[in-house]
Tab-separated table of C-alpha atoms in Angstrom:
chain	number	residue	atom	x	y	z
A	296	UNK	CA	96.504	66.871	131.472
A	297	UNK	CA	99.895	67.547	132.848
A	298	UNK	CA	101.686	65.521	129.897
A	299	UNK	CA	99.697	67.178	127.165
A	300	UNK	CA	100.818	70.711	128.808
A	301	UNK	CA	104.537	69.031	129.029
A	302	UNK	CA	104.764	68.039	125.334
A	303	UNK	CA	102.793	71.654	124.501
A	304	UNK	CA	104.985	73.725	126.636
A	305	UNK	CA	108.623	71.583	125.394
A	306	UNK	CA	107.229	71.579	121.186
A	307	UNK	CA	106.171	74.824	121.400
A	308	UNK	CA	109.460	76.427	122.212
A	309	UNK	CA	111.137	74.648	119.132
A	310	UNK	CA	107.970	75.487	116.961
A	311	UNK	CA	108.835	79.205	117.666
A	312	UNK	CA	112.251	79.326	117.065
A	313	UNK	CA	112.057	77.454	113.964
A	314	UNK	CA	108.998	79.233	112.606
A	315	UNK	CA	110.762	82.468	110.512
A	316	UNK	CA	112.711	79.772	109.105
A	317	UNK	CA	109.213	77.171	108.103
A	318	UNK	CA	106.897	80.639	107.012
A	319	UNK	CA	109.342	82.405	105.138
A	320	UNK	CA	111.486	79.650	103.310
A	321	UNK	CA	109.316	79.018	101.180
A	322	UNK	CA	108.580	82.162	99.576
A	323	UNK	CA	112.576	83.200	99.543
A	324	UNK	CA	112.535	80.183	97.240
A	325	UNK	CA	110.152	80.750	94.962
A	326	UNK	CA	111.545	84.425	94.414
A	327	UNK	CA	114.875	82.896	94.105
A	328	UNK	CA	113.290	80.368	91.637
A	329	UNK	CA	111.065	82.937	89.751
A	330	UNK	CA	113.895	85.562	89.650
A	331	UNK	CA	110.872	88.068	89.996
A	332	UNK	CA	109.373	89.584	93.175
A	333	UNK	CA	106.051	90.400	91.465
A	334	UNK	CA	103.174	90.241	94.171
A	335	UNK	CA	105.207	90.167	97.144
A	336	UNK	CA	105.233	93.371	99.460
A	337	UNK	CA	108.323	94.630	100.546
A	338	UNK	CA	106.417	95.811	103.150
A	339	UNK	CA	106.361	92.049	104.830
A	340	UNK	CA	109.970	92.366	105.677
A	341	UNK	CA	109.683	96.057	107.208
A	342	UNK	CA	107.232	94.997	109.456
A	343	UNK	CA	109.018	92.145	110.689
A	344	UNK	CA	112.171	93.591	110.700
A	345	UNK	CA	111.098	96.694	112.559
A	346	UNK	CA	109.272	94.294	115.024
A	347	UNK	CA	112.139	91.923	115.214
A	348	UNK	CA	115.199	94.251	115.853
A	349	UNK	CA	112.995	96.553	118.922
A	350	UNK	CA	112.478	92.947	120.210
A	351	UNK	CA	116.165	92.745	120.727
A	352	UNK	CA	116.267	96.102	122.868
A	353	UNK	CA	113.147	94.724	124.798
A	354	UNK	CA	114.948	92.101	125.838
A	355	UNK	CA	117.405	93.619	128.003
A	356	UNK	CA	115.138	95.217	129.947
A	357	UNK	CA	112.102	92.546	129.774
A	358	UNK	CA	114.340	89.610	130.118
A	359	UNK	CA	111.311	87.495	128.961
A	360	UNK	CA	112.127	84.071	128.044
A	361	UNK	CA	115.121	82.782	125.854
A	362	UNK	CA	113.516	81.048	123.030
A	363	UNK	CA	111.814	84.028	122.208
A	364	UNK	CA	114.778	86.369	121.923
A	365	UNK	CA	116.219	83.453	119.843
A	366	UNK	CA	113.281	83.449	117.832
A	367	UNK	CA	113.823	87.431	117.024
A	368	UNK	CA	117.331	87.053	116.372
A	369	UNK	CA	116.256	83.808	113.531
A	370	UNK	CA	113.559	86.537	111.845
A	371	UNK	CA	115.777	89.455	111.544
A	372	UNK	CA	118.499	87.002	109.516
A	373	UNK	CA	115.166	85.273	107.658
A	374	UNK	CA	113.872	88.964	106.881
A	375	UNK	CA	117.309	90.346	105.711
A	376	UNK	CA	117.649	87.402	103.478
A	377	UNK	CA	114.370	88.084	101.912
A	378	UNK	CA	114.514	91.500	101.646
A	379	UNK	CA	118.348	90.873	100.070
A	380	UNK	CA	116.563	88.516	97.439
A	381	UNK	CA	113.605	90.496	96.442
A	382	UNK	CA	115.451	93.743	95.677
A	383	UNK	CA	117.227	91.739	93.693
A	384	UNK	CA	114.503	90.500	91.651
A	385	UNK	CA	112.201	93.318	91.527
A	386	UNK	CA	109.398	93.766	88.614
A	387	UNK	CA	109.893	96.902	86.030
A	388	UNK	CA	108.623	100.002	87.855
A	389	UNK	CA	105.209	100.075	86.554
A	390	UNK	CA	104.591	96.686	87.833
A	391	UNK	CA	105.801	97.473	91.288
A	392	UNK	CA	103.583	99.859	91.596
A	393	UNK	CA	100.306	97.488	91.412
A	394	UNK	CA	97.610	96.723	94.467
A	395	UNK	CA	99.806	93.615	94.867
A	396	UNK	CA	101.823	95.920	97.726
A	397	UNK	CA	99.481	96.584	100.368
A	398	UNK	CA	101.112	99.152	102.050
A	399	UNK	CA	102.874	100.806	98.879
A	400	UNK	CA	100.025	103.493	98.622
A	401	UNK	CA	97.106	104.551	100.063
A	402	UNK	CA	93.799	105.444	98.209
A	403	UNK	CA	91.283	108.598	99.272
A	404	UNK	CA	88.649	109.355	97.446
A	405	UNK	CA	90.081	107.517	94.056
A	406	UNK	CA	93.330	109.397	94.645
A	407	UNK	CA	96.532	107.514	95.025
A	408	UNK	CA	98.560	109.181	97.803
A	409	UNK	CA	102.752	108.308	97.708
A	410	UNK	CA	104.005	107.822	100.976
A	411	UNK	CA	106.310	110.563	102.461
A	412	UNK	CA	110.093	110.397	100.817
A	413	UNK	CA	108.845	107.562	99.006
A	414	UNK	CA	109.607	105.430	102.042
A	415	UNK	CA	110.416	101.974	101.163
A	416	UNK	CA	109.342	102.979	98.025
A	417	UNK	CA	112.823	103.512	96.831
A	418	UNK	CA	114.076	102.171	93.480
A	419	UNK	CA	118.118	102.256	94.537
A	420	UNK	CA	118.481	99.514	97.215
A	421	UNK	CA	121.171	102.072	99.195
A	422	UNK	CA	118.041	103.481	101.361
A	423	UNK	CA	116.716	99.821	102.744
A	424	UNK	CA	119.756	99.352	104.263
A	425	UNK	CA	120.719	102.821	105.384
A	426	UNK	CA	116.879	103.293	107.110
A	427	UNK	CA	117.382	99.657	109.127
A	428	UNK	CA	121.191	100.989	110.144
A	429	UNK	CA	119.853	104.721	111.087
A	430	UNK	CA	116.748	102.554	112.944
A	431	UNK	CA	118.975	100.080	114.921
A	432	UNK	CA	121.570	102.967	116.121
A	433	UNK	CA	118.476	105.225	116.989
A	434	UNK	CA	117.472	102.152	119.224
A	435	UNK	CA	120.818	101.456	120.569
A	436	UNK	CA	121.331	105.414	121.993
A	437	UNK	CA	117.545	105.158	122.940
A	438	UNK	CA	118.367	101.927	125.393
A	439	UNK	CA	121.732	103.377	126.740
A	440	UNK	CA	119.944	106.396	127.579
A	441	UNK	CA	116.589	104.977	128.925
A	442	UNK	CA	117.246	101.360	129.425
A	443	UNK	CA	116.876	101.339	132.935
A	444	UNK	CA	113.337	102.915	132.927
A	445	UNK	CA	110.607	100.916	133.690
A	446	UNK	CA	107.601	103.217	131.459
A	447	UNK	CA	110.117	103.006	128.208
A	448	UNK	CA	110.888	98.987	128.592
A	449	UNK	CA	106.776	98.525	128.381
A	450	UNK	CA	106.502	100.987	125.504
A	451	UNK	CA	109.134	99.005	123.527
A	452	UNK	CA	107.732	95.506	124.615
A	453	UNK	CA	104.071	97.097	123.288
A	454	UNK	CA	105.644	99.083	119.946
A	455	UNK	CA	107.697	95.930	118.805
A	456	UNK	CA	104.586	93.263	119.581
A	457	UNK	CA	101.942	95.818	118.414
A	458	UNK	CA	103.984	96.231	114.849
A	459	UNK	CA	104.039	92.739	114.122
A	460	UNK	CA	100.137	91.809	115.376
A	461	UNK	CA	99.122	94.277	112.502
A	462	UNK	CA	100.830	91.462	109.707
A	463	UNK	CA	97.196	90.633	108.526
A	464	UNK	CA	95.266	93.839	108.397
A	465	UNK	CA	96.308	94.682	105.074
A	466	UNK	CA	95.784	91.832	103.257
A	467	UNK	CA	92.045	91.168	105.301
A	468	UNK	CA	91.168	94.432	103.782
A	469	UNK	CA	92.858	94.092	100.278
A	470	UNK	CA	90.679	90.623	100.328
A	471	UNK	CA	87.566	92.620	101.324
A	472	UNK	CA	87.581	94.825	98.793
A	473	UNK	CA	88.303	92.288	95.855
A	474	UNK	CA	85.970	89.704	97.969
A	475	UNK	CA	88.318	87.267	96.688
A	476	UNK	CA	91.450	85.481	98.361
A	477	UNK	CA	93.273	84.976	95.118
A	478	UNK	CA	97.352	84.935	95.421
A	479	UNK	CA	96.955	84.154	99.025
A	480	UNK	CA	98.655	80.777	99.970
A	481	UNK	CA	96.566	78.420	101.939
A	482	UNK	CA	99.750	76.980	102.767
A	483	UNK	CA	100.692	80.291	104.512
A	484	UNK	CA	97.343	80.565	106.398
A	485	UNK	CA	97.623	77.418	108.099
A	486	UNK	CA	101.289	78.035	108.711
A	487	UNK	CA	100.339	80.889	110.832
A	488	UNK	CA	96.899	79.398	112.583
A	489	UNK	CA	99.162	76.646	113.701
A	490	UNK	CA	101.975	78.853	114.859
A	491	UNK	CA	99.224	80.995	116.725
A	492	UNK	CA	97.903	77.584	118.756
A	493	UNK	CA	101.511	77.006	119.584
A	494	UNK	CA	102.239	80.405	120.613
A	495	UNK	CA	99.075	81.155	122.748
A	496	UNK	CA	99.868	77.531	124.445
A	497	UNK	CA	102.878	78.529	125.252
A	498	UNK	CA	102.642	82.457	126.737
A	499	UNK	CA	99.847	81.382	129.067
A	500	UNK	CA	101.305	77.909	130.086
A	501	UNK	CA	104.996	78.359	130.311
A	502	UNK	CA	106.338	78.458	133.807
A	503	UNK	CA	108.643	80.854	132.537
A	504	UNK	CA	108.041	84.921	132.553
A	505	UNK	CA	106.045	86.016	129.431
A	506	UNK	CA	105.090	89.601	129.521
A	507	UNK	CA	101.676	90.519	128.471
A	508	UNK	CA	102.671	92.199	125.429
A	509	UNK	CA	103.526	89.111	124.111
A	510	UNK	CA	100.077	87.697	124.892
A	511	UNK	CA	97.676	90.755	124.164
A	512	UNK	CA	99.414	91.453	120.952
A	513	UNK	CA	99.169	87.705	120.479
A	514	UNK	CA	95.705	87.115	121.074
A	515	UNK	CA	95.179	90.147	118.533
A	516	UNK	CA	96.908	88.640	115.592
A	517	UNK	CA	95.346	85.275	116.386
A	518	UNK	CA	92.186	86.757	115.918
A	519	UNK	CA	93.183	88.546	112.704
A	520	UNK	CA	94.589	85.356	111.350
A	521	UNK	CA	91.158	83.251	112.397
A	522	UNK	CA	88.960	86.109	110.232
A	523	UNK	CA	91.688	85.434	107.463
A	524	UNK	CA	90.586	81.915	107.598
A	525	UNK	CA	87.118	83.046	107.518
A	526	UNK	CA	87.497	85.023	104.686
A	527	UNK	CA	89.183	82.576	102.861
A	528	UNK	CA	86.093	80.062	103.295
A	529	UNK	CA	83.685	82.425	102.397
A	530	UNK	CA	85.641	83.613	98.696
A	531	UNK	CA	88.001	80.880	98.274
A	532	UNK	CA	91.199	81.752	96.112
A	533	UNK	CA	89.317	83.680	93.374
A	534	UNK	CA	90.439	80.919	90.653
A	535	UNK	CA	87.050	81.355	89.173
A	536	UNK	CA	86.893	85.424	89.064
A	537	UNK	CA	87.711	87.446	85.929
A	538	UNK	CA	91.576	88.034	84.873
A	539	UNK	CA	90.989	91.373	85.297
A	540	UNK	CA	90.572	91.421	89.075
A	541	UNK	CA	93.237	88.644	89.504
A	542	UNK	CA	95.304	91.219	88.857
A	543	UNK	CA	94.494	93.436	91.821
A	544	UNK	CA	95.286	90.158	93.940
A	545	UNK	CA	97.930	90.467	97.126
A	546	UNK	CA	100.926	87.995	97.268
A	547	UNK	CA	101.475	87.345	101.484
A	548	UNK	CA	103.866	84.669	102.639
């Protein structure tokens, strides 16, 4: 028992840093390939990038363990890079607009509702860059000024984890609503139910200090990603539904 929780608690560490690099690579490529971001959601990098760069701040007054400010540090550069590469290769307009951006709009009653300012909705690529600059100073003069406090270090460490457990929601309810699983790789899935196993192994076994942010926000996600494994076994990837409702399919990777 002790050498499976040595190998577990020594892979894991390396399975964490690495991972932004092993779930994202991928899709960068195909983009890059493709030279078309058609059915991937902008909204992918936001999250993580939001999540990523608080992580940063939490760190100086969590001090929680060193692989996983390292593995932050990897996402933000992984998420930039993506985000770099699909405004690059964006769709026409009308196509960006499509259910293939699960955050891009929200529907009541039949309505489509824009978000505020168009917020990350923007067609110039100026604003991406501006909002993550205005968001990282904001956090910067936000630590210097309330750094040392113990109630706003557990706010961050809950705000940064809590941002990035809610990955899955939208495309568990895009896939409930077109009962199909079509554009979502299975590749992608597994990806993230193995990084989940190595992640929950190593917040509750590591001898180091691993604040329970990390592992209630974990345990969350987990759980999302399991019913995303679920749902994929009960409609499979939808290569046997109509072309019409391939279309409203979402693109996650």
């Amino acid at each position: 028992m002790s050498l499976v929780r040595w190998t577990l608690t020594h892979i894991a560490p390396v399975f964490i840093v690495t991972s932004p690099v092993t779930s994202y690579a991928d899709q960068i490529w195909s983009i890059k390939k493709s030279r078309s971001s058609a059915g991937f959601s902008l909204d992918i990098p936001l999250i993580m990038l939001v999540s990523s760069i608080l992580k940063i701040f939490y760190w100086f007054g969590a001090h929680f363990d060193f692989p996983l400010l390292i593995q932050a540090s990897v996402m933000i550069v992984v998420q930039i890079v993506m985000l770099y590469i699909a405004l690059q290769n964006r769709p026409p307009f009308g196509a960006q607009h499509s259910l293939n951006q699960p955050f891009s709009e929200a529907k009541e009653g039949g309505i489509m509702v824009k978000r505020p300012l168009n917020f990350w909705q923007w067609r110039s690529r100026k604003p991406y860059w501006q909002f993550l600059a205005y968001y990282t100073a904001i956090l910067a003069v936000l630590q210097f000024l309330l750094g040392n406090r113990a109630s706003y270090v557990a706010i961050q460490g809950y705000v940064a984890l809590g941002v990035e457990a809610v990955l899955p929601i939208p495309q568990i309810l895009e896939n409930r609503r077109i009962r199909s699983c079509k554009g979502f790789r299975l590749s992608v899935l597994v990806n993230w139910l193995i990084g989940d196993l190595f992640k929950m192994t190593y917040f509750f076994l590591s001898e180091g200090g691993i604040p329970w942010a990390f592992k209630l926000c974990g345990l969350f996600q987990a759980g999302c990603d399991c019913y995303l494994g679920t749902q994929y076994w009960m409609y499979g990837d939808g290569s046997r539904r109509s072309g019409d409702e391939s279309k409203n399919s979402i693109r996650v990777a």
